[in-house]
Coordinates of C-alpha atoms in Angstrom, one line a residue:
M41 CA -36.4 -11.8 -15.8
R42 CA -34.5 -14.0 -17.8
R43 CA -31.0 -15.3 -16.8
W44 CA -28.2 -14.4 -19.1
D45 CA -26.4 -17.5 -20.8
L46 CA -22.9 -16.1 -21.1
S47 CA -21.0 -16.9 -24.1
V48 CA -17.9 -14.7 -24.2
A49 CA -14.1 -15.9 -24.5
L50 CA -11.6 -14.5 -22.2
D51 CA -7.8 -14.8 -23.7
A52 CA -5.3 -14.2 -20.9
S53 CA -2.4 -13.6 -23.8
R54 CA -4.1 -10.4 -24.9
D55 CA -2.7 -7.0 -23.4
Q56 CA -6.1 -6.0 -22.2
P57 CA -6.8 -7.2 -18.6
L58 CA -9.5 -9.9 -18.4
F59 CA -11.9 -7.8 -16.3
L60 CA -11.7 -5.3 -19.1
Q61 CA -12.3 -8.0 -21.5
L62 CA -15.2 -9.0 -19.7
A63 CA -17.0 -5.5 -19.1
S64 CA -16.2 -4.8 -23.1
A65 CA -18.3 -8.1 -23.8
V66 CA -21.0 -7.4 -21.7
A67 CA -21.3 -3.7 -22.8
D68 CA -21.4 -4.9 -26.5
E69 CA -24.3 -7.4 -26.0
I70 CA -26.4 -4.5 -24.0
R71 CA -25.6 -2.1 -27.0
K72 CA -26.7 -4.9 -29.4
G73 CA -30.1 -5.4 -27.6
R74 CA -29.3 -8.9 -26.5
L75 CA -29.3 -7.9 -22.9
K76 CA -32.7 -6.0 -22.1
P77 CA -33.0 -3.4 -19.5
G78 CA -33.8 -5.2 -16.2
D79 CA -31.8 -8.2 -17.1
P80 CA -30.2 -9.9 -14.2
L81 CA -26.2 -10.8 -14.4
P82 CA -24.8 -13.8 -13.2
G83 CA -23.6 -13.6 -9.6
S84 CA -19.8 -13.1 -9.5
R85 CA -19.0 -16.5 -7.9
E86 CA -21.1 -18.3 -10.4
L87 CA -19.6 -16.3 -13.5
A88 CA -16.2 -16.8 -12.0
G89 CA -16.6 -20.6 -12.0
K90 CA -17.9 -20.7 -15.6
L91 CA -15.2 -18.4 -16.9
G92 CA -12.4 -20.2 -15.0
V93 CA -11.3 -16.8 -13.5
N94 CA -10.7 -15.3 -10.0
R95 CA -13.8 -13.8 -8.5
N96 CA -12.3 -10.5 -8.0
T97 CA -11.9 -10.1 -11.9
V98 CA -15.6 -10.3 -12.4
M99 CA -16.1 -8.0 -9.8
A100 CA -13.9 -5.5 -11.6
G101 CA -15.4 -5.8 -14.6
Y102 CA -19.1 -5.4 -13.3
G103 CA -17.6 -2.3 -11.5
E104 CA -16.4 -0.8 -15.0
L105 CA -20.1 -1.5 -16.2
A106 CA -21.4 0.2 -13.3
A107 CA -18.9 3.1 -13.7
E108 CA -20.3 3.4 -17.5
G109 CA -24.0 3.4 -16.1
L110 CA -24.6 0.2 -18.0
V111 CA -25.7 -1.8 -15.0
D112 CA -27.1 -1.3 -11.4
T113 CA -26.1 -3.2 -8.5
R114 CA -28.2 -3.7 -5.5
V115 CA -27.0 -4.4 -2.2
G116 CA -27.8 -8.2 -1.6
G117 CA -29.8 -8.2 -4.8
G118 CA -27.5 -8.7 -7.6
T119 CA -26.4 -6.9 -10.7
F120 CA -28.9 -6.2 -13.0
V121 CA -29.0 -4.3 -16.6
S122 CA -29.7 -0.3 -16.0
A123 CA -32.7 1.2 -18.1
P124 CA -31.9 3.6 -20.5
M125 CA -34.2 6.1 -19.2
A126 CA -32.8 6.1 -15.7
R127 CA -29.3 6.8 -17.8
T128 CA -30.7 9.5 -20.0
E129 CA -32.4 11.2 -16.8
Q130 CA -29.5 11.2 -14.7
S131 CA -27.5 12.7 -17.8
A132 CA -30.2 15.4 -17.9
R133 CA -30.1 16.2 -14.2
T134 CA -26.3 16.5 -14.3
C135 CA -26.5 19.3 -17.2
A136 CA -29.6 20.9 -15.4
Q137 CA -27.2 21.5 -12.6
G138 CA -25.3 24.2 -14.5
S139 CA -21.5 24.9 -15.4
D140 CA -20.0 23.8 -12.2
V141 CA -20.6 20.1 -13.0
P142 CA -18.5 18.5 -15.9
T143 CA -20.3 17.0 -18.7
Y144 CA -17.4 14.8 -19.9
P145 CA -17.0 11.0 -18.4
L146 CA -15.3 10.6 -15.1
A147 CA -13.6 7.4 -14.0
R148 CA -14.6 5.7 -10.9
P149 CA -13.3 7.2 -7.6
L150 CA -10.7 4.7 -5.9
Q151 CA -11.8 2.5 -3.3
M152 CA -10.5 4.6 0.0
P153 CA -9.5 3.1 3.3
A154 CA -11.9 4.0 6.2
Q155 CA -11.2 7.8 7.6
H156 CA -10.7 7.5 11.5
A157 CA -11.9 10.6 13.3
A158 CA -9.1 11.9 15.5
A159 CA -9.3 10.1 18.8
T160 CA -10.6 12.0 22.1
P161 CA -8.1 12.6 24.9
G162 CA -8.0 9.6 27.0
T163 CA -8.8 7.0 24.0
L164 CA -6.7 4.1 23.7
N165 CA -6.1 3.9 19.7
L166 CA -4.9 0.5 18.6
A167 CA -6.3 1.0 15.1
L168 CA -3.7 2.0 12.9
G169 CA -0.3 1.2 14.1
L170 CA 0.7 4.9 13.8
A171 CA 3.7 6.8 15.8
D172 CA 3.2 8.5 19.0
V173 CA 3.1 12.0 18.4
R174 CA 3.7 13.0 22.1
L175 CA 7.6 11.2 21.4
F176 CA 8.2 13.2 18.6
P177 CA 11.5 15.4 18.8
A178 CA 9.5 18.5 18.4
A179 CA 12.0 21.0 20.1
A180 CA 15.2 19.5 18.3
L181 CA 13.2 19.9 14.8
A182 CA 12.2 23.1 15.4
R183 CA 15.8 24.2 16.5
A184 CA 17.1 22.9 13.2
F185 CA 14.1 24.2 11.2
R186 CA 14.8 27.6 12.3
R187 CA 18.4 27.2 11.4
A188 CA 17.4 26.0 7.9
I189 CA 15.4 29.2 7.5
S190 CA 17.7 31.7 9.1
P191 CA 19.3 34.6 7.0
R192 CA 22.6 33.0 6.9
S193 CA 20.9 29.8 5.3
R194 CA 18.3 31.5 3.1
A195 CA 20.5 31.2 0.0
S196 CA 19.8 27.1 0.3
L197 CA 16.1 27.6 0.0
S198 CA 16.6 28.8 -3.8
Y199 CA 18.2 25.7 -4.3
A200 CA 15.3 22.5 -5.4
E201 CA 16.4 19.3 -6.9
P202 CA 13.8 16.8 -7.8
C203 CA 15.5 14.1 -5.9
G204 CA 15.6 15.7 -2.5
H205 CA 18.4 18.1 -0.9
P206 CA 21.9 16.4 -1.2
R207 CA 22.4 16.9 2.4
L208 CA 19.4 14.6 3.4
R209 CA 20.3 12.3 0.8
R210 CA 23.9 12.0 1.9
E211 CA 22.8 11.1 5.4
L212 CA 19.9 8.6 4.3
A213 CA 22.5 7.0 2.3
M214 CA 25.0 6.5 5.2
M215 CA 22.1 5.4 7.3
L216 CA 20.8 2.6 5.0
A217 CA 24.2 1.5 4.3
R218 CA 25.3 1.1 8.2
S219 CA 22.2 -0.1 9.4
R220 CA 20.5 -2.4 6.1
G221 CA 23.4 -3.0 4.1
L222 CA 22.3 -1.3 0.9
A223 CA 24.6 -0.5 -1.7
V224 CA 23.2 2.9 -2.1
T225 CA 24.9 6.5 -2.1
A226 CA 23.0 10.0 -2.8
D227 CA 23.2 9.3 -6.6
N228 CA 20.6 6.7 -6.5
L229 CA 18.4 7.6 -3.7
M230 CA 15.5 10.0 -4.0
V231 CA 13.8 11.6 -0.9
T232 CA 10.0 11.8 -1.5
R233 CA 6.9 13.6 0.2
S234 CA 5.5 10.5 1.2
I235 CA 5.9 6.8 0.9
E236 CA 2.8 6.7 -1.5
Q237 CA 4.5 9.4 -3.7
A238 CA 7.6 6.9 -4.0
I239 CA 5.5 4.0 -4.8
D240 CA 3.4 6.0 -7.4
L241 CA 6.9 7.0 -9.1
V242 CA 7.9 3.5 -9.0
A243 CA 4.7 2.3 -10.3
R244 CA 4.8 4.6 -13.3
T245 CA 8.7 3.8 -13.9
L246 CA 8.1 0.2 -13.8
L247 CA 4.4 -0.6 -15.1
A248 CA 1.9 -0.3 -18.4
P249 CA -1.6 -0.6 -18.1
G250 CA -2.5 -4.4 -17.9
D251 CA 0.5 -5.6 -16.1
V252 CA 0.3 -8.3 -13.5
V253 CA 1.8 -7.1 -10.1
A254 CA 1.7 -9.8 -7.3
V255 CA 0.6 -8.4 -3.9
E256 CA 0.3 -9.9 -0.5
A257 CA -3.2 -11.0 0.1
F258 CA -3.5 -8.6 3.4
G259 CA -1.7 -5.5 2.5
Y260 CA -1.9 -1.7 2.5
P261 CA -4.7 -0.4 0.6
P262 CA -3.2 3.1 -0.4
A263 CA -0.5 1.2 -2.1
W264 CA -2.9 -0.9 -4.0
N265 CA -4.8 2.3 -5.3
V266 CA -1.3 3.8 -6.3
L267 CA -0.6 0.5 -8.4
R268 CA -3.9 0.4 -9.9
L269 CA -3.3 4.3 -11.1
A270 CA -0.5 2.9 -13.0
G271 CA -2.8 0.3 -14.5
A272 CA -1.7 -2.7 -12.6
Y273 CA -3.6 -5.7 -12.4
L274 CA -3.3 -6.9 -8.9
V275 CA -3.2 -10.7 -8.0
P276 CA -3.5 -11.7 -4.2
L277 CA -1.0 -14.2 -2.7
P278 CA -1.3 -16.2 0.5
L279 CA 0.7 -15.5 3.8
D280 CA 1.8 -17.4 6.5
D281 CA 3.9 -17.0 9.6
D282 CA 7.0 -16.8 7.2
G283 CA 5.6 -14.2 5.2
L284 CA 4.5 -14.1 1.6
D285 CA 4.0 -17.6 0.0
V286 CA 6.6 -18.0 -2.6
G287 CA 5.3 -21.4 -3.6
A288 CA 2.2 -19.5 -4.6
L289 CA 4.1 -17.0 -6.5
E290 CA 6.0 -19.9 -8.6
M291 CA 2.4 -21.3 -9.5
L292 CA 1.3 -18.0 -10.6
L293 CA 4.5 -17.6 -13.0
S294 CA 4.0 -20.9 -14.3
Q295 CA 0.6 -19.6 -15.8
R296 CA 1.3 -16.1 -16.4
S297 CA 3.8 -13.1 -16.7
V298 CA 4.2 -11.1 -13.8
R299 CA 5.8 -7.4 -13.9
A300 CA 6.4 -7.1 -10.5
V301 CA 6.0 -8.4 -6.8
F302 CA 5.1 -5.5 -4.3
L303 CA 5.6 -6.6 -0.7
T304 CA 6.5 -5.6 2.9
P305 CA 8.9 -8.6 3.9
H306 CA 10.4 -6.9 7.1
H307 CA 7.2 -6.6 9.0
Q308 CA 4.6 -7.7 6.9
F309 CA 1.4 -5.3 7.0
P310 CA -0.6 -5.9 8.6
T311 CA -0.2 -9.1 9.7
T312 CA 3.5 -8.2 11.3
S313 CA 5.0 -11.6 10.2
V314 CA 8.9 -11.5 9.0
M315 CA 9.5 -13.2 5.7
S316 CA 12.1 -16.0 6.2
A317 CA 15.6 -16.1 4.9
P318 CA 15.0 -19.1 2.1
R319 CA 11.8 -17.4 1.1
R320 CA 13.7 -14.1 0.2
T321 CA 16.5 -15.9 -1.2
R322 CA 14.1 -18.0 -3.5
L323 CA 12.0 -14.6 -4.3
A324 CA 15.3 -12.9 -5.5
Q325 CA 15.9 -16.1 -7.7
L326 CA 12.5 -16.0 -9.4
A327 CA 12.9 -12.3 -9.9
L328 CA 16.4 -12.9 -11.9
H329 CA 15.2 -15.8 -13.8
H330 CA 11.6 -14.5 -14.5
R331 CA 12.6 -10.8 -15.1
F332 CA 10.3 -9.2 -12.8
A333 CA 11.0 -6.4 -10.3
I334 CA 10.4 -6.7 -6.6
I335 CA 9.1 -3.5 -4.9
E336 CA 10.4 -3.7 -1.4
D337 CA 8.2 -1.8 1.2
D338 CA 10.3 -1.2 4.4
Y339 CA 8.1 1.0 6.3
D340 CA 9.4 0.6 9.7
H341 CA 12.6 -1.0 9.6
E342 CA 13.6 0.8 12.9
F343 CA 11.1 -1.2 15.0
H344 CA 12.6 -4.5 15.3
Y345 CA 12.5 -5.5 19.2
D346 CA 14.1 -9.4 19.3
G347 CA 17.2 -10.3 17.7
K348 CA 18.5 -8.7 14.8
P349 CA 16.6 -6.8 12.2
V350 CA 16.7 -9.1 8.8
L351 CA 18.5 -7.4 6.1
P352 CA 16.4 -6.2 3.1
I353 CA 16.2 -8.2 0.2
A354 CA 17.5 -5.1 -1.6
A355 CA 20.7 -6.0 0.3
G356 CA 21.1 -9.3 -0.9
S357 CA 22.1 -11.2 -4.4
G358 CA 18.7 -10.0 -5.9
R359 CA 19.3 -6.0 -5.5
A360 CA 19.4 -5.7 -9.4
N361 CA 15.9 -6.7 -9.9
T362 CA 14.6 -4.5 -6.4
V363 CA 13.5 -1.3 -5.7
Y364 CA 13.5 -0.3 -2.1
I365 CA 11.0 2.1 -0.6
G366 CA 11.3 3.6 2.9
S367 CA 9.8 6.1 5.0
L368 CA 10.7 8.0 8.2
A369 CA 7.1 8.9 9.1
N370 CA 7.1 6.1 11.7
L371 CA 10.3 7.2 13.2
L372 CA 9.0 10.9 13.2
A373 CA 5.4 11.6 13.2
P374 CA 2.7 10.9 10.5
G375 CA 2.6 14.4 9.6
I376 CA 6.1 14.7 8.9
S377 CA 6.3 11.9 6.1
A378 CA 9.6 11.9 4.3
G379 CA 9.6 8.9 1.8
F380 CA 12.8 7.7 0.1
V381 CA 13.5 5.3 -2.7
A382 CA 16.6 3.8 -3.7
A383 CA 17.1 1.7 -7.2
P384 CA 19.4 0.6 -9.6
A385 CA 20.9 3.1 -11.7
P386 CA 19.0 2.6 -15.1
V387 CA 15.8 2.6 -13.2
F388 CA 16.9 5.5 -11.0
E389 CA 17.3 7.8 -14.1
R390 CA 13.5 6.9 -15.0
L391 CA 12.4 7.7 -11.6
R392 CA 14.3 11.2 -11.5
S393 CA 12.5 12.1 -14.8
L394 CA 9.2 11.4 -13.6
R395 CA 9.9 13.2 -10.4
Q396 CA 11.2 16.2 -12.5
A397 CA 8.3 16.4 -14.6
S398 CA 5.8 16.0 -12.0
D399 CA 7.0 17.5 -8.9
A400 CA 10.6 19.2 -9.3
R401 CA 10.8 21.0 -6.3
S402 CA 11.6 19.2 -2.6
D403 CA 10.9 20.9 0.6
V404 CA 14.3 22.4 1.3
A405 CA 13.8 23.8 4.8
M406 CA 12.3 20.4 6.3
E407 CA 14.8 18.3 4.5
C408 CA 17.7 20.2 5.6
A409 CA 16.2 20.3 9.0
I410 CA 15.8 16.6 9.1
A411 CA 19.5 16.2 7.9
E412 CA 20.6 18.0 10.7
L413 CA 18.9 15.9 12.9
F414 CA 20.9 12.9 11.4
E415 CA 24.3 15.2 11.6
D416 CA 24.2 15.8 15.2
G417 CA 22.8 12.4 16.2
E418 CA 19.7 13.5 17.4
L419 CA 17.6 11.3 15.1
L420 CA 20.0 8.0 16.2
R421 CA 19.2 8.9 19.8
H422 CA 15.4 9.5 19.2
M423 CA 15.4 6.1 17.4
R424 CA 16.5 4.3 20.4
R425 CA 14.5 5.9 22.8
V426 CA 11.2 5.0 20.9
R427 CA 12.1 1.8 20.2
R428 CA 12.6 0.8 23.7
V429 CA 8.8 2.6 24.4
Y430 CA 7.3 0.5 21.9
A431 CA 9.0 -2.5 22.7
S432 CA 7.6 -2.4 26.2
R433 CA 4.3 -1.3 25.4
R434 CA 4.0 -4.5 23.0
D435 CA 4.8 -6.6 26.0
V436 CA 2.3 -4.9 28.3
L437 CA -0.5 -5.3 25.5
A438 CA 0.5 -8.8 24.9
A439 CA 0.4 -9.8 28.5
A440 CA -3.1 -7.8 29.1
L441 CA -4.6 -9.6 26.1
K442 CA -3.6 -12.9 27.5
Q443 CA -4.7 -12.1 30.8
H444 CA -8.0 -10.6 30.3
L445 CA -9.3 -12.4 26.8
G446 CA -7.5 -15.7 26.9
S447 CA -8.3 -17.9 24.5
A448 CA -10.8 -15.5 23.0
L449 CA -8.1 -14.2 20.9
Q450 CA -5.5 -16.0 19.3
F451 CA -1.9 -14.1 18.5
R452 CA 1.6 -14.6 18.5
V453 CA 3.9 -11.7 19.7
P454 CA 5.6 -9.9 16.9
D455 CA 9.3 -9.5 16.8
G456 CA 9.0 -6.0 15.6
G457 CA 6.4 -3.5 14.0
M458 CA 3.9 -1.4 15.6
A459 CA 1.0 -3.6 16.0
I460 CA -0.7 -7.1 17.0
W461 CA -2.4 -9.3 14.5
A462 CA -4.9 -11.8 16.2
R463 CA -7.6 -13.8 15.5
A464 CA -10.7 -13.7 17.4
D465 CA -12.7 -16.6 18.3
D466 CA -15.5 -17.7 15.5
S467 CA -18.2 -17.1 18.1
I468 CA -17.4 -13.4 18.8
D469 CA -19.3 -10.6 16.8
L470 CA -16.1 -8.9 16.1
A471 CA -18.1 -5.9 14.4
G472 CA -20.0 -5.6 17.4
W473 CA -16.9 -5.9 19.6
Q474 CA -15.4 -3.3 17.7
H475 CA -18.4 -0.8 18.2
T476 CA -18.5 -1.5 22.1
G477 CA -14.7 -0.9 21.9
E478 CA -15.3 2.7 20.8
R479 CA -17.7 3.4 23.1
E480 CA -15.5 2.6 25.7
G481 CA -12.7 4.1 24.6
V482 CA -10.6 1.6 22.5
L483 CA -10.2 1.7 19.3
F484 CA -9.1 -1.4 16.9
Q485 CA -9.3 -2.3 13.3
G486 CA -10.9 -5.4 11.7
A487 CA -8.8 -7.4 9.1
Q488 CA -11.5 -6.8 6.2
G489 CA -9.9 -3.4 5.4
Y490 CA -6.8 -4.7 4.6
D491 CA -7.9 -8.1 2.6
L492 CA -7.8 -7.5 -1.3
M493 CA -10.4 -10.1 -1.9
Q494 CA -12.9 -8.3 0.2
R495 CA -11.8 -5.0 -1.2
G496 CA -12.1 -6.1 -4.9

C-alpha cells in the first residue's frame, strides 16, 4: 500500500469549516481515482502537523468521510479508503432489509456520553454529581401539583405560553434579581423543559453553520452536541484554578473570528473551579470589543458553600452580550428538569419565535406547582436544607479521601458544586481502579468523557 502525498489548501477565511474543506478535498481525490481502495490516509497527528491545523480538525474530517462510507477506520490500524464493492454490498443489504430501513442517506449519530445504569441500593454513586433524589421535597410538590390540576384551577391548564407560565416566570425573575443581581423580568425570561433545550434555543438563535464557538477544554458533552447541531465549530480553551484561560481566548481572537464563548464560570463543569473576577471582567470587555456572545451556563448557582457566591457575568458590565442559562434540576431532582434562559430584548424576541415554532406549549401544571413552592417559601427552605447537607458531604468525602488515599489523589476542596475534581498519581491504573470501585459499590467518573480533545 502506498502513502498518499497530500496536496490540498485549507482556507480559514472561507465560510465552510476547515474539517469539511478537508473532507471534501479527500472525497474528490477518491472519486477521481487518485486515491485507490485500500490506500492508507495519513495519521491524524501527522496530517494536522502538515496542514498546520488542530488534530481535532483532521479527526472531524475523517469522521465525515467515514459517515459517507468513503473510508474505513480500523482501531489501532489507521484510516483507509474503503472498497467500492463493500459500499455497494452495504447498500444492497440495506435495500434488501425492506421498507423498514430508509434508503436516503443519514447523518452521523452524535457522540453521546456513556450511560450509567441505575445504581443498586447501597452503592455510593460519585459519578455524575447529581442531586440526591432522597432529599427531593416530594410531599410539598405533590400538594402543589394537586392544587394546580384541581377543578378550581383547571381553567389555567388551557393556557399555554411558549415562554412558560407567567406565574413561574415572575417568581424566577424575582429570585434571579435578588440572589444573582440580574436585570431580568418576566418579559425577558423563558422557562424551558431542560437546560439542554435552553442551550439549543440559544444556539439556534445566535449561530450559523461554521461559526466558531470557544468552549472549555473540559466540559458538558450534551451541550457540545447541541452546539454542533446548530452548526458550530468548537474550539477548546484551557482551564486552570481560576477558570477559563482568557489569555488563550485573546490569542484565538487574534487569529480568527469567534461567534460565541460557552462556559460555566461559577462552578466550572466538571472541574468545579470558580472563574476569577478579573477574568470575568476581561471576558466581558472582549465580548463587547470583538462582538461575540457569551453563553453563560450557571447550572448550580445555589450550591456555593464558602463565602459569597460570585455574581454571574450577566450581572456585570458585559450583560449586553451575555445570554444567561440555568436550571432547577439540581435543586429539585434530575427528573424534574425546569431550565430557564434570560437574554437581552433583541435576542429574546428571536428565542421566543423559535420556541413558538418548535415547542409552543409549556408544562403548565408542573410550572404552576413549582411557582407555588416559590410563593410559599418552601423552595427557599429546601435550598437552605440541601445546601447544608451537600456542604457537609463535601467535607466528609474530602477528609476521607485525604485520610485513606493520601498522596495517591491530589485535589483542592471546592468552594461549591456537587463534585470533587481530583488527579490520580500517574502510577495508578485509573480504568482498573474504576472497575474495582464498581465491584465494591463505589462509582466515579474518569476525566476522558469530559475532554473535548479526547472525544473529538
